[in-house]
Amino acid sequence: MKKITLTLFTLFFCMVCISPITQAADNANVLLAIENTKTNLRNLVEKSAGSKEYQDDIITAQNYLNLAESEYKKNIGILGNLKDEAEPTIRHYTDMANITVAIVMSRIEKANQIREGEEIDKSILKMKSKIKVFDDKNAEIERFKAESGSTRGTMDSVSKELVALKSENALLKKDIMGKEKTIGDLMGDNKKIKDDLNGIVAQKGVAFVQVQSKLASATKTRDFLVDISKLGQVTRISTAGATVVIPRNYFVKTAKKGPELVPGAEKIAGDIAAVVTKYPEYRLDLKVYGYGTPQKNEDIKATEAMAIVIKKLLLEKGKINASFLDAAGAGTSPALFPKDAGNANRRVEITFTYKTSPL
Amino acid sequence: MKINLWFSIFCMLIFTTSAIAGEGVSKATIDDYRQAKEAVEKLAVSKTGKYAKDIIENTNISVLKAQKAIASGDETLAKQIIEIVKLQMTLADAVAAEREATDRTVVARTELKKLEQRLDNILDGKGDVK
């Protein structure tokens, strides 16, 4: 019995005594854990910078720490040793406090990261905005380059066209210069021709005028001769004019008192006066011719008297300037007609003489 | 001697009582443990498990500790550890969120550096190398 009792006691003693050895509270480690927790909590408080967002969690951690410290104080023995059974609880509280601190630290860090991320996002936006400016510029430059390329192509085409046009222009200029020279030469020739022509025209003009004048004169002479011929008398034409031979008895007869106008004399005088009036460029020479006997009726004196009578009649009938009408008696001048023509040689000759000879 | 015998028997009873106390863990604690364990398992395959793998591993260790505590019938310890497990899951979420944010920041910083380099190249006349 004694042995059994001793054995049981020994067994119990071992159980009681060995157990504290294996599970003996490590006072220093527990204190260290508490101190570490305190440090962690202090760091957390500093990091939270008084933010209300984390205050509840910080208080919770602080409470866990307080519980740990309280548990520690409660379980300190007389000798200053911590009771074994207290350590898990204390460590539980410190663990809870530390995990709580870690949670809050993580949340703070997350907030920091988010804040930093937002800042970075802002910076990214700014950076992208700056780069976009260059991208836009680059795009614009590319567009300009493309346009420039297109424009360059057009410019090349235009340049080629310009070169061709210049070449054509040079040819045209050369051509024009040649033509201008030709024109100049032609103008010179033309001027010369004009001058020649003007000379010719001038010469021709003079000749024409002369011819015209001559033609007019000839025409008038012809008309004059026609009108003379209409008198129905013998007419003798010469270069100086024309002479109409009229029997003397058509004008006058010899009376006792001298020569007298016969009937019909006025008509013949009127016809002659009409011719003189129509052709004022002619002057008249009137000569009365005698023939045969009696001599006194045919001599110069007698024929002179007859000429005066006839002149007077002509002056009355026509608008004849007396200075252009000469009258004279020729006496018995050589006969114009043969002797057997008899009284035909008794005649009046009226010579129309051109004042400046037209013939 | 009798006194010694009875004392020894008393001590043995106390010891054995405390030893078989594990069978006395409440159903509520066990349910709490199971819920915590399932939550940890879900967390492990989620984005949190990807970003906070180390924390999840520690949490799993705590789950094992809780299991042991339950197995040993130590309800108090079991409750404490389950409480730790829950807090560790919260920590895992927080750390995962922090690391995800950090990753994003790193990506953003990298992009910013590239953009800065691009801008520097542009400003230095080296052209825009994307």
Short mmCIF file of C-alpha atoms in Angstrom, two decimals:
data_model
loop_
_atom_site.label_atom_id
_atom_site.label_comp_id
_atom_site.label_asym_id
_atom_site.label_seq_id
_atom_site.Cartn_x
_atom_site.Cartn_y
_atom_site.Cartn_z
CA MET A 1 0.00 0.00 0.00
CA LYS A 2 2.74 2.32 0.89
CA LYS A 3 4.46 1.58 -2.34
CA ILE A 4 1.28 2.18 -4.29
CA THR A 5 0.72 5.47 -2.56
CA LEU A 6 4.27 6.49 -3.16
CA THR A 7 4.01 5.55 -6.77
CA LEU A 8 0.79 7.49 -7.32
CA PHE A 9 2.19 10.52 -5.53
CA THR A 10 5.34 10.36 -7.55
CA LEU A 11 3.30 10.07 -10.71
CA PHE A 12 1.14 13.01 -9.72
CA PHE A 13 4.18 15.02 -8.75
CA CYS A 14 5.72 14.31 -12.08
CA MET A 15 2.56 15.29 -13.87
CA VAL A 16 2.22 18.43 -11.85
CA CYS A 17 5.90 19.30 -11.86
CA ILE A 18 6.88 18.28 -15.37
CA SER A 19 3.88 20.08 -16.85
CA PRO A 20 5.01 23.51 -15.66
CA ILE A 21 8.43 22.81 -17.11
CA THR A 22 7.08 22.03 -20.54
CA GLN A 23 4.35 24.71 -20.49
CA ALA A 24 6.05 27.14 -18.23
CA ALA A 25 5.20 30.67 -19.03
CA ASP A 26 8.13 32.59 -20.46
CA ASN A 27 7.65 35.82 -18.63
CA ALA A 28 10.20 37.69 -20.69
CA ASN A 29 8.75 36.55 -24.00
CA VAL A 30 5.26 37.48 -22.93
CA LEU A 31 6.44 40.89 -21.88
CA LEU A 32 8.31 41.19 -25.14
CA ALA A 33 5.15 40.29 -27.02
CA ILE A 34 3.24 42.93 -25.09
CA GLU A 35 5.94 45.50 -25.76
CA ASN A 36 6.03 44.61 -29.47
CA THR A 37 2.29 45.02 -29.59
CA LYS A 38 2.61 48.40 -27.93
CA THR A 39 5.24 49.40 -30.48
CA ASN A 40 3.06 48.23 -33.34
CA LEU A 41 0.13 50.14 -31.95
CA ARG A 42 2.21 53.30 -31.56
CA ASN A 43 3.38 53.00 -35.15
CA LEU A 44 -0.21 52.54 -36.23
CA VAL A 45 -1.35 55.62 -34.35
CA GLU A 46 1.44 57.61 -35.95
CA LYS A 47 0.65 56.29 -39.38
CA SER A 48 -3.07 56.91 -39.08
CA ALA A 49 -2.25 60.51 -38.25
CA GLY A 50 -5.41 60.88 -36.21
CA SER A 51 -7.66 59.76 -39.02
CA LYS A 52 -11.15 59.08 -37.69
CA GLU A 53 -11.60 56.36 -40.26
CA TYR A 54 -9.35 54.01 -38.30
CA GLN A 55 -10.16 55.16 -34.77
CA ASP A 56 -12.52 52.28 -34.00
CA ASP A 57 -10.00 49.67 -35.06
CA ILE A 58 -7.24 51.42 -33.15
CA ILE A 59 -9.42 51.44 -30.06
CA THR A 60 -10.14 47.76 -30.57
CA ALA A 61 -6.43 47.00 -30.81
CA GLN A 62 -5.81 49.15 -27.78
CA ASN A 63 -8.48 47.21 -25.89
CA TYR A 64 -6.85 43.92 -26.82
CA LEU A 65 -3.56 45.30 -25.61
CA ASN A 66 -5.17 46.49 -22.40
CA LEU A 67 -6.69 43.05 -21.89
CA ALA A 68 -3.30 41.46 -22.43
CA GLU A 69 -1.65 43.78 -19.95
CA SER A 70 -4.47 43.30 -17.52
CA GLU A 71 -4.25 39.55 -17.84
CA TYR A 72 -0.53 39.78 -17.40
CA LYS A 73 -0.83 41.84 -14.25
CA LYS A 74 -3.51 39.59 -12.85
CA ASN A 75 -1.39 36.54 -13.30
CA ILE A 76 1.89 37.71 -11.94
CA GLY A 77 2.77 35.68 -8.91
CA ILE A 78 4.36 36.71 -5.65
CA LEU A 79 7.74 35.88 -7.03
CA GLY A 80 7.03 37.85 -10.17
CA ASN A 81 6.46 34.77 -12.23
CA LEU A 82 3.61 34.66 -14.69
CA LYS A 83 1.10 31.94 -14.18
CA ASP A 84 1.25 29.35 -16.82
CA GLU A 85 -2.41 29.40 -17.70
CA ALA A 86 -2.32 33.11 -18.34
CA GLU A 87 0.14 33.06 -21.19
CA PRO A 88 -2.21 31.71 -23.95
CA THR A 89 -4.78 34.28 -23.07
CA ILE A 90 -2.21 37.05 -23.01
CA ARG A 91 -0.76 35.87 -26.30
CA HIS A 92 -4.27 35.61 -27.71
CA TYR A 93 -4.91 39.23 -26.83
CA THR A 94 -1.57 40.38 -28.17
CA ASP A 95 -2.17 38.38 -31.34
CA MET A 96 -5.61 39.91 -31.69
CA ALA A 97 -4.16 43.33 -31.12
CA ASN A 98 -1.34 42.73 -33.59
CA ILE A 99 -3.67 41.33 -36.25
CA THR A 100 -6.00 44.28 -35.77
CA VAL A 101 -3.03 46.60 -36.11
CA ALA A 102 -1.96 44.74 -39.24
CA ILE A 103 -5.45 45.02 -40.68
CA VAL A 104 -5.52 48.77 -40.09
CA MET A 105 -1.99 49.11 -41.43
CA SER A 106 -3.05 47.28 -44.55
CA ARG A 107 -6.07 49.49 -44.94
CA ILE A 108 -3.97 52.58 -44.48
CA GLU A 109 -1.46 51.25 -46.96
CA LYS A 110 -4.26 50.40 -49.37
CA ALA A 111 -5.62 53.91 -49.04
CA ASN A 112 -2.13 55.25 -49.65
CA GLN A 113 -1.77 53.06 -52.70
CA ILE A 114 -5.14 54.13 -54.02
CA ARG A 115 -4.24 57.76 -53.38
CA GLU A 116 -0.89 57.30 -55.06
CA GLY A 117 -2.59 55.41 -57.88
CA GLU A 118 -5.01 58.27 -58.34
CA GLU A 119 -2.14 60.73 -58.41
CA ILE A 120 -0.35 58.55 -60.91
CA ASP A 121 -3.54 58.28 -62.97
CA LYS A 122 -3.75 62.05 -62.97
CA SER A 123 -0.12 62.26 -63.99
CA ILE A 124 -0.79 59.68 -66.70
CA LEU A 125 -3.67 61.74 -67.99
CA LYS A 126 -1.50 64.85 -67.99
CA MET A 127 1.31 62.97 -69.66
CA LYS A 128 -1.06 61.51 -72.23
CA SER A 129 -2.44 64.97 -72.80
CA LYS A 130 1.07 66.32 -73.38
CA ILE A 131 1.94 63.43 -75.64
CA LYS A 132 -1.37 63.85 -77.44
CA VAL A 133 -0.32 67.37 -78.29
CA PHE A 134 2.75 65.94 -79.98
CA ASP A 135 0.74 63.07 -81.45
CA ASP A 136 -1.70 65.56 -82.89
CA LYS A 137 1.19 67.64 -84.16
CA ASN A 138 2.80 64.55 -85.62
CA ALA A 139 -0.48 63.56 -87.21
CA GLU A 140 -0.78 67.07 -88.56
CA ILE A 141 2.80 66.92 -89.79
CA GLU A 142 2.06 63.58 -91.47
CA ARG A 143 -1.03 65.10 -93.02
CA PHE A 144 0.99 68.08 -94.18
CA LYS A 145 3.64 65.73 -95.51
CA ALA A 146 1.00 63.80 -97.40
CA GLU A 147 -0.48 67.03 -98.69
CA SER A 148 3.01 68.27 -99.45
CA GLY A 149 3.69 65.05 -101.34
CA SER A 150 0.51 65.54 -103.27
CA THR A 151 1.32 69.20 -103.78
CA ARG A 152 4.86 68.25 -104.76
CA GLY A 153 3.42 65.89 -107.36
CA THR A 154 1.21 68.64 -108.60
CA MET A 155 4.15 71.04 -108.45
CA ASP A 156 6.27 68.61 -110.45
CA SER A 157 3.50 68.32 -112.98
CA VAL A 158 3.07 72.07 -112.98
CA SER A 159 6.83 72.54 -113.23
CA LYS A 160 7.00 70.24 -116.23
CA GLU A 161 4.08 72.08 -117.74
CA LEU A 162 5.80 75.36 -116.92
CA VAL A 163 9.01 74.19 -118.57
CA ALA A 164 7.03 73.11 -121.61
CA LEU A 165 5.20 76.42 -121.61
CA LYS A 166 8.47 78.32 -121.23
CA SER A 167 9.90 76.39 -124.10
CA GLU A 168 6.80 77.03 -126.14
CA ASN A 169 6.90 80.66 -125.03
CA ALA A 170 10.53 80.95 -126.12
CA LEU A 171 9.64 79.46 -129.48
CA LEU A 172 6.67 81.76 -129.76
CA LYS A 173 8.83 84.74 -128.78
CA LYS A 174 11.36 83.73 -131.35
CA ASP A 175 8.58 83.26 -133.85
CA ILE A 176 7.07 86.59 -132.85
CA MET A 177 10.46 88.26 -133.13
CA GLY A 178 10.83 86.76 -136.57
CA LYS A 179 7.35 87.83 -137.48
CA GLU A 180 7.96 91.26 -135.97
CA LYS A 181 11.09 91.54 -138.07
CA THR A 182 9.11 90.40 -141.08
CA ILE A 183 6.39 92.85 -140.14
CA GLY A 184 9.02 95.56 -139.73
CA ASP A 185 10.46 94.67 -143.10
CA LEU A 186 7.00 94.50 -144.55
CA MET A 187 6.10 97.79 -142.92
CA GLY A 188 9.26 99.26 -144.37
CA ASP A 189 8.38 97.79 -147.72
CA ASN A 190 4.83 98.93 -147.26
CA LYS A 191 5.97 102.41 -146.40
CA LYS A 192 8.24 102.41 -149.36
CA ILE A 193 5.42 101.08 -151.51
CA LYS A 194 3.07 103.61 -150.01
CA ASP A 195 5.57 106.34 -150.67
CA ASP A 196 5.98 105.04 -154.17
CA LEU A 197 2.26 104.70 -154.46
CA ASN A 198 1.74 108.15 -153.07
CA GLY A 199 4.26 109.38 -155.58
CA ILE A 200 2.50 107.44 -158.28
CA VAL A 201 -0.87 108.59 -157.04
CA ALA A 202 0.41 112.15 -156.94
CA GLN A 203 1.82 111.79 -160.38
CA LYS A 204 -1.27 110.02 -161.57
CA GLY A 205 -3.39 112.60 -159.86
CA VAL A 206 -1.70 115.37 -161.71
CA ALA A 207 -1.90 113.42 -164.92
CA PHE A 208 -5.47 112.47 -164.14
CA VAL A 209 -6.37 116.03 -163.42
CA GLN A 210 -4.64 117.05 -166.54
CA VAL A 211 -6.32 114.31 -168.51
CA GLN A 212 -9.61 115.07 -166.85
CA SER A 213 -9.11 118.68 -167.53
CA LYS A 214 -8.18 117.92 -171.07
CA LEU A 215 -11.07 115.54 -171.34
CA ALA A 216 -13.43 118.13 -169.98
CA SER A 217 -11.96 120.66 -172.32
CA ALA A 218 -12.22 118.26 -175.24
CA THR A 219 -15.75 117.41 -174.25
CA LYS A 220 -16.61 121.05 -174.10
CA THR A 221 -14.87 121.69 -177.41
CA ARG A 222 -16.84 118.85 -178.89
CA ASP A 223 -20.06 120.24 -177.44
CA PHE A 224 -19.04 123.65 -178.74
CA LEU A 225 -18.46 122.28 -182.20
CA VAL A 226 -21.77 120.44 -182.05
CA ASP A 227 -23.52 123.63 -181.07
CA ILE A 228 -21.66 125.53 -183.84
CA SER A 229 -22.70 122.92 -186.33
CA LYS A 230 -26.27 123.37 -185.20
CA LEU A 231 -26.09 126.88 -186.62
CA GLY A 232 -26.36 125.19 -190.02
CA GLN A 233 -23.59 127.23 -191.59
CA VAL A 234 -20.29 126.40 -193.19
CA THR A 235 -17.81 125.91 -190.48
CA ARG A 236 -14.06 125.92 -190.68
CA ILE A 237 -12.28 124.36 -187.76
CA SER A 238 -8.74 125.16 -186.80
CA THR A 239 -6.49 124.63 -183.83
CA ALA A 240 -7.30 128.11 -182.67
CA GLY A 241 -11.02 127.60 -182.77
CA ALA A 242 -13.76 127.51 -185.35
CA THR A 243 -14.96 129.91 -187.97
CA VAL A 244 -18.55 130.04 -189.04
CA VAL A 245 -19.06 131.35 -192.54
CA ILE A 246 -22.47 132.97 -192.96
CA PRO A 247 -23.75 134.59 -196.13
CA ARG A 248 -23.66 138.35 -195.63
CA ASN A 249 -27.20 138.83 -196.85
CA TYR A 250 -28.38 136.83 -193.83
CA PHE A 251 -27.49 139.90 -191.78
CA VAL A 252 -27.47 143.06 -193.83
CA LYS A 253 -28.38 144.64 -197.16
CA THR A 254 -27.02 147.78 -198.70
CA ALA A 255 -29.39 150.65 -198.67
CA LYS A 256 -28.95 154.33 -199.75
CA LYS A 257 -28.23 155.35 -196.18
CA GLY A 258 -25.84 152.52 -195.63
CA PRO A 259 -26.15 148.92 -194.46
CA GLU A 260 -29.38 147.72 -192.90
CA LEU A 261 -30.27 144.59 -191.00
CA VAL A 262 -32.41 142.17 -192.91
CA PRO A 263 -35.29 140.14 -191.49
CA GLY A 264 -33.95 136.93 -190.02
CA ALA A 265 -30.71 138.63 -188.95
CA GLU A 266 -31.86 138.76 -185.37
CA LYS A 267 -32.51 135.02 -185.30
CA ILE A 268 -29.06 134.20 -186.58
CA ALA A 269 -27.55 136.76 -184.21
CA GLY A 270 -29.57 135.25 -181.38
CA ASP A 271 -28.27 131.75 -182.20
CA ILE A 272 -24.70 133.01 -182.30
CA ALA A 273 -25.21 135.02 -179.09
CA ALA A 274 -26.53 131.87 -177.41
CA VAL A 275 -23.39 129.99 -178.39
CA VAL A 276 -21.22 132.82 -177.09
CA THR A 277 -23.15 132.92 -173.86
CA LYS A 278 -22.84 129.14 -173.43
CA TYR A 279 -19.14 129.14 -174.12
CA PRO A 280 -17.78 132.29 -172.52
CA GLU A 281 -14.23 131.02 -172.87
CA TYR A 282 -14.36 131.98 -176.52
CA ARG A 283 -13.86 135.39 -177.90
CA LEU A 284 -15.35 136.52 -181.30
CA ASP A 285 -13.70 137.98 -184.32
CA LEU A 286 -16.22 139.17 -186.80
CA LYS A 287 -15.15 139.99 -190.37
CA VAL A 288 -17.39 141.10 -193.21
CA TYR A 289 -16.18 140.26 -196.74
CA GLY A 290 -17.18 141.97 -200.00
CA TYR A 291 -17.07 140.62 -203.50
CA GLY A 292 -17.70 141.91 -206.96
CA THR A 293 -19.23 145.22 -207.78
CA PRO A 294 -20.22 147.97 -207.25
CA GLN A 295 -16.98 148.54 -205.61
CA LYS A 296 -18.27 151.15 -203.21
CA ASN A 297 -20.59 148.66 -201.67
CA GLU A 298 -17.91 146.01 -201.28
CA ASP A 299 -14.85 147.88 -200.20
CA ILE A 300 -13.39 148.01 -196.75
CA LYS A 301 -15.31 151.03 -195.73
CA ALA A 302 -18.61 149.49 -196.75
CA THR A 303 -17.83 146.15 -195.14
CA GLU A 304 -16.59 148.00 -192.03
CA ALA A 305 -19.93 149.68 -191.70
CA MET A 306 -21.66 146.34 -192.11
CA ALA A 307 -19.44 144.84 -189.41
CA ILE A 308 -20.39 147.59 -186.99
CA VAL A 309 -24.10 146.96 -187.58
CA ILE A 310 -23.74 143.23 -187.10
CA LYS A 311 -21.55 143.71 -183.96
CA LYS A 312 -24.13 145.99 -182.52
CA LEU A 313 -26.80 143.38 -183.16
CA LEU A 314 -24.73 140.62 -181.53
CA LEU A 315 -24.04 142.77 -178.49
CA GLU A 316 -27.75 143.36 -178.16
CA LYS A 317 -28.67 139.69 -178.43
CA GLY A 318 -26.03 138.15 -176.23
CA LYS A 319 -24.37 138.92 -172.99
CA ILE A 320 -21.13 139.53 -174.74
CA ASN A 321 -18.38 141.64 -173.35
CA ALA A 322 -17.56 144.11 -176.05
CA SER A 323 -13.86 143.70 -175.40
CA PHE A 324 -14.14 140.06 -176.51
CA LEU A 325 -15.87 140.90 -179.79
CA ASP A 326 -13.80 142.42 -182.55
CA ALA A 327 -15.55 143.44 -185.74
CA ALA A 328 -13.90 144.52 -188.94
CA GLY A 329 -14.51 144.89 -192.66
CA ALA A 330 -12.21 142.86 -194.90
CA GLY A 331 -13.22 144.46 -198.21
CA THR A 332 -12.81 142.34 -201.26
CA SER A 333 -10.27 140.02 -199.91
CA PRO A 334 -9.43 136.90 -201.76
CA ALA A 335 -12.55 134.89 -202.41
CA LEU A 336 -13.19 131.91 -200.31
CA PHE A 337 -15.34 130.20 -202.78
CA PRO A 338 -14.78 129.80 -206.54
CA LYS A 339 -15.76 132.74 -208.73
CA ASP A 340 -18.75 130.98 -210.11
CA ALA A 341 -20.07 130.73 -206.54
CA GLY A 342 -21.00 134.44 -207.11
CA ASN A 343 -22.45 136.19 -204.07
CA ALA A 344 -21.36 133.32 -201.81
CA ASN A 345 -18.13 135.14 -201.35
CA ARG A 346 -20.06 138.06 -199.85
CA ARG A 347 -19.96 136.67 -196.45
CA VAL A 348 -19.54 137.21 -192.72
CA GLU A 349 -16.93 135.12 -190.92
CA ILE A 350 -17.31 134.82 -187.19
CA THR A 351 -14.31 133.19 -185.69
CA PHE A 352 -14.60 131.69 -182.22
CA THR A 353 -11.17 131.76 -180.70
CA TYR A 354 -10.41 130.03 -177.39
CA LYS A 355 -9.00 132.49 -175.00
CA THR A 356 -6.27 129.97 -174.21
CA SER A 357 -6.19 127.56 -177.05
CA PRO A 358 -7.87 124.29 -176.06
CA LEU A 359 -7.13 122.45 -179.25
CA MET B 1 -0.86 7.02 4.37
CA LYS B 2 -4.64 7.07 3.77
CA ILE B 3 -4.48 10.77 3.51
CA ASN B 4 -1.79 10.50 0.89
CA LEU B 5 -3.79 7.93 -1.01
CA TRP B 6 -6.97 10.04 -1.10
CA PHE B 7 -4.98 13.12 -2.05
CA SER B 8 -3.44 11.24 -4.93
CA ILE B 9 -6.78 9.97 -6.09
CA PHE B 10 -8.21 13.51 -5.86
CA CYS B 11 -5.40 14.88 -7.95
CA MET B 12 -5.80 12.17 -10.54
CA LEU B 13 -9.49 12.90 -10.76
CA ILE B 14 -8.82 16.58 -11.32
CA PHE B 15 -6.25 15.85 -13.95
CA THR B 16 -8.35 13.32 -15.77
CA THR B 17 -11.36 15.61 -15.60
CA SER B 18 -9.39 18.34 -17.27
CA ALA B 19 -8.02 15.84 -19.76
CA ILE B 20 -11.40 14.67 -20.97
CA ALA B 21 -12.79 18.18 -20.99
CA GLY B 22 -12.44 18.29 -24.90
CA GLU B 23 -15.51 16.28 -25.25
CA GLY B 24 -17.24 19.18 -23.65
CA VAL B 25 -16.69 21.75 -26.46
CA SER B 26 -20.04 23.28 -27.22
CA LYS B 27 -21.86 22.68 -30.49
CA ALA B 28 -21.96 26.41 -31.06
CA THR B 29 -18.18 26.57 -30.97
CA ILE B 30 -17.89 23.60 -33.27
CA ASP B 31 -20.35 25.22 -35.71
CA ASP B 32 -18.43 28.41 -35.46
CA TYR B 33 -15.27 26.50 -36.22
CA ARG B 34 -16.83 24.81 -39.25
CA GLN B 35 -18.13 28.07 -40.60
CA ALA B 36 -14.74 29.67 -40.13
CA LYS B 37 -13.02 26.75 -41.82
CA GLU B 38 -15.38 26.90 -44.81
CA ALA B 39 -14.90 30.61 -45.05
CA VAL B 40 -11.14 30.15 -45.09
CA GLU B 41 -11.44 27.50 -47.81
CA LYS B 42 -13.56 29.83 -49.95
CA LEU B 43 -11.19 32.64 -49.30
CA ALA B 44 -8.26 30.52 -50.42
CA VAL B 45 -9.70 30.10 -53.92
CA SER B 46 -10.80 33.70 -54.23
CA LYS B 47 -8.87 36.77 -55.30
CA THR B 48 -7.85 37.17 -51.66
CA GLY B 49 -6.19 33.73 -51.78
CA LYS B 50 -4.24 34.86 -54.81
CA TYR B 51 -3.05 38.13 -53.31
CA ALA B 52 -2.69 37.08 -49.66
CA LYS B 53 -1.55 33.50 -49.96
CA ASP B 54 0.81 33.78 -46.96
CA ILE B 55 -1.93 35.11 -44.73
CA ILE B 56 -4.26 32.32 -45.84
CA GLU B 57 -1.57 29.78 -45.01
CA ASN B 58 -1.21 31.22 -41.53
CA THR B 59 -4.98 31.17 -41.21
CA ASN B 60 -5.03 27.52 -42.20
CA ILE B 61 -2.47 26.82 -39.48
CA SER B 62 -4.77 28.60 -37.06
CA VAL B 63 -7.68 26.47 -38.29
CA LEU B 64 -5.65 23.37 -37.53
CA LYS B 65 -4.88 24.74 -34.09
CA ALA B 66 -8.57 25.33 -33.51
CA GLN B 67 -9.29 21.79 -34.66
CA LYS B 68 -6.76 20.51 -32.19
CA ALA B 69 -8.18 22.65 -29.46
CA ILE B 70 -11.62 21.23 -30.17
CA ALA B 71 -10.20 17.76 -30.32
CA SER B 72 -8.59 18.34 -27.00
CA GLY B 73 -11.83 19.70 -25.66
CA ASP B 74 -10.43 23.11 -24.89
CA GLU B 75 -13.35 25.31 -25.76
CA THR B 76 -11.78 28.48 -24.55
CA LEU B 77 -8.71 27.96 -26.64
CA ALA B 78 -10.85 26.86 -29.52
CA LYS B 79 -12.95 30.02 -29.28
CA GLN B 80 -9.82 32.16 -29.05
CA ILE B 81 -8.27 30.54 -32.08
CA ILE B 82 -11.52 30.76 -34.07
CA GLU B 83 -11.58 34.41 -33.15
CA ILE B 84 -8.02 34.67 -34.42
CA VAL B 85 -9.01 32.84 -37.61
CA LYS B 86 -11.82 35.30 -38.28
CA LEU B 87 -9.52 38.21 -37.69
CA GLN B 88 -6.89 36.64 -39.94
CA MET B 89 -9.48 36.35 -42.71
CA THR B 90 -10.21 40.02 -42.30
CA LEU B 91 -6.50 40.63 -42.40
CA ALA B 92 -6.23 38.51 -45.55
CA ASP B 93 -8.93 40.60 -47.21
CA ALA B 94 -7.23 43.80 -46.15
CA VAL B 95 -3.79 42.64 -47.27
CA ALA B 96 -5.21 41.36 -50.56
CA ALA B 97 -6.89 44.71 -51.19
CA GLU B 98 -3.68 46.50 -50.26
CA ARG B 99 -1.58 44.33 -52.58
CA GLU B 100 -4.09 44.63 -55.39
CA ALA B 101 -3.97 48.37 -54.99
CA THR B 102 -0.19 48.18 -54.88
CA ASP B 103 -0.15 46.13 -58.07
CA ARG B 104 -2.39 48.64 -59.75
CA THR B 105 -0.14 51.42 -58.56
CA VAL B 106 2.89 49.56 -59.86
CA VAL B 107 1.20 49.06 -63.23
CA ALA B 108 0.16 52.71 -63.31
CA ARG B 109 3.66 53.80 -62.28
CA THR B 110 5.15 51.65 -65.00
CA GLU B 111 2.79 53.16 -67.55
CA LEU B 112 3.64 56.62 -66.24
CA LYS B 113 7.35 55.90 -66.60
CA LYS B 114 6.83 54.71 -70.15
CA LEU B 115 4.86 57.83 -70.94
CA GLU B 116 7.54 59.98 -69.32
CA GLN B 117 10.13 58.20 -71.41
CA ARG B 118 8.01 58.76 -74.52
CA LEU B 119 7.67 62.43 -73.71
CA ASP B 120 11.40 62.71 -72.98
CA ASN B 121 12.16 61.07 -76.30
CA ILE B 122 9.81 63.44 -78.05
CA LEU B 123 11.25 66.47 -76.29
CA ASP B 124 14.80 65.25 -76.99
CA GLY B 125 13.90 64.98 -80.64
CA LYS B 126 14.32 61.22 -80.69
CA GLY B 127 10.83 60.73 -82.04
CA ASP B 128 7.81 59.04 -80.54
CA VAL B 129 8.78 55.43 -79.82
CA LYS B 130 5.62 53.76 -78.52
#
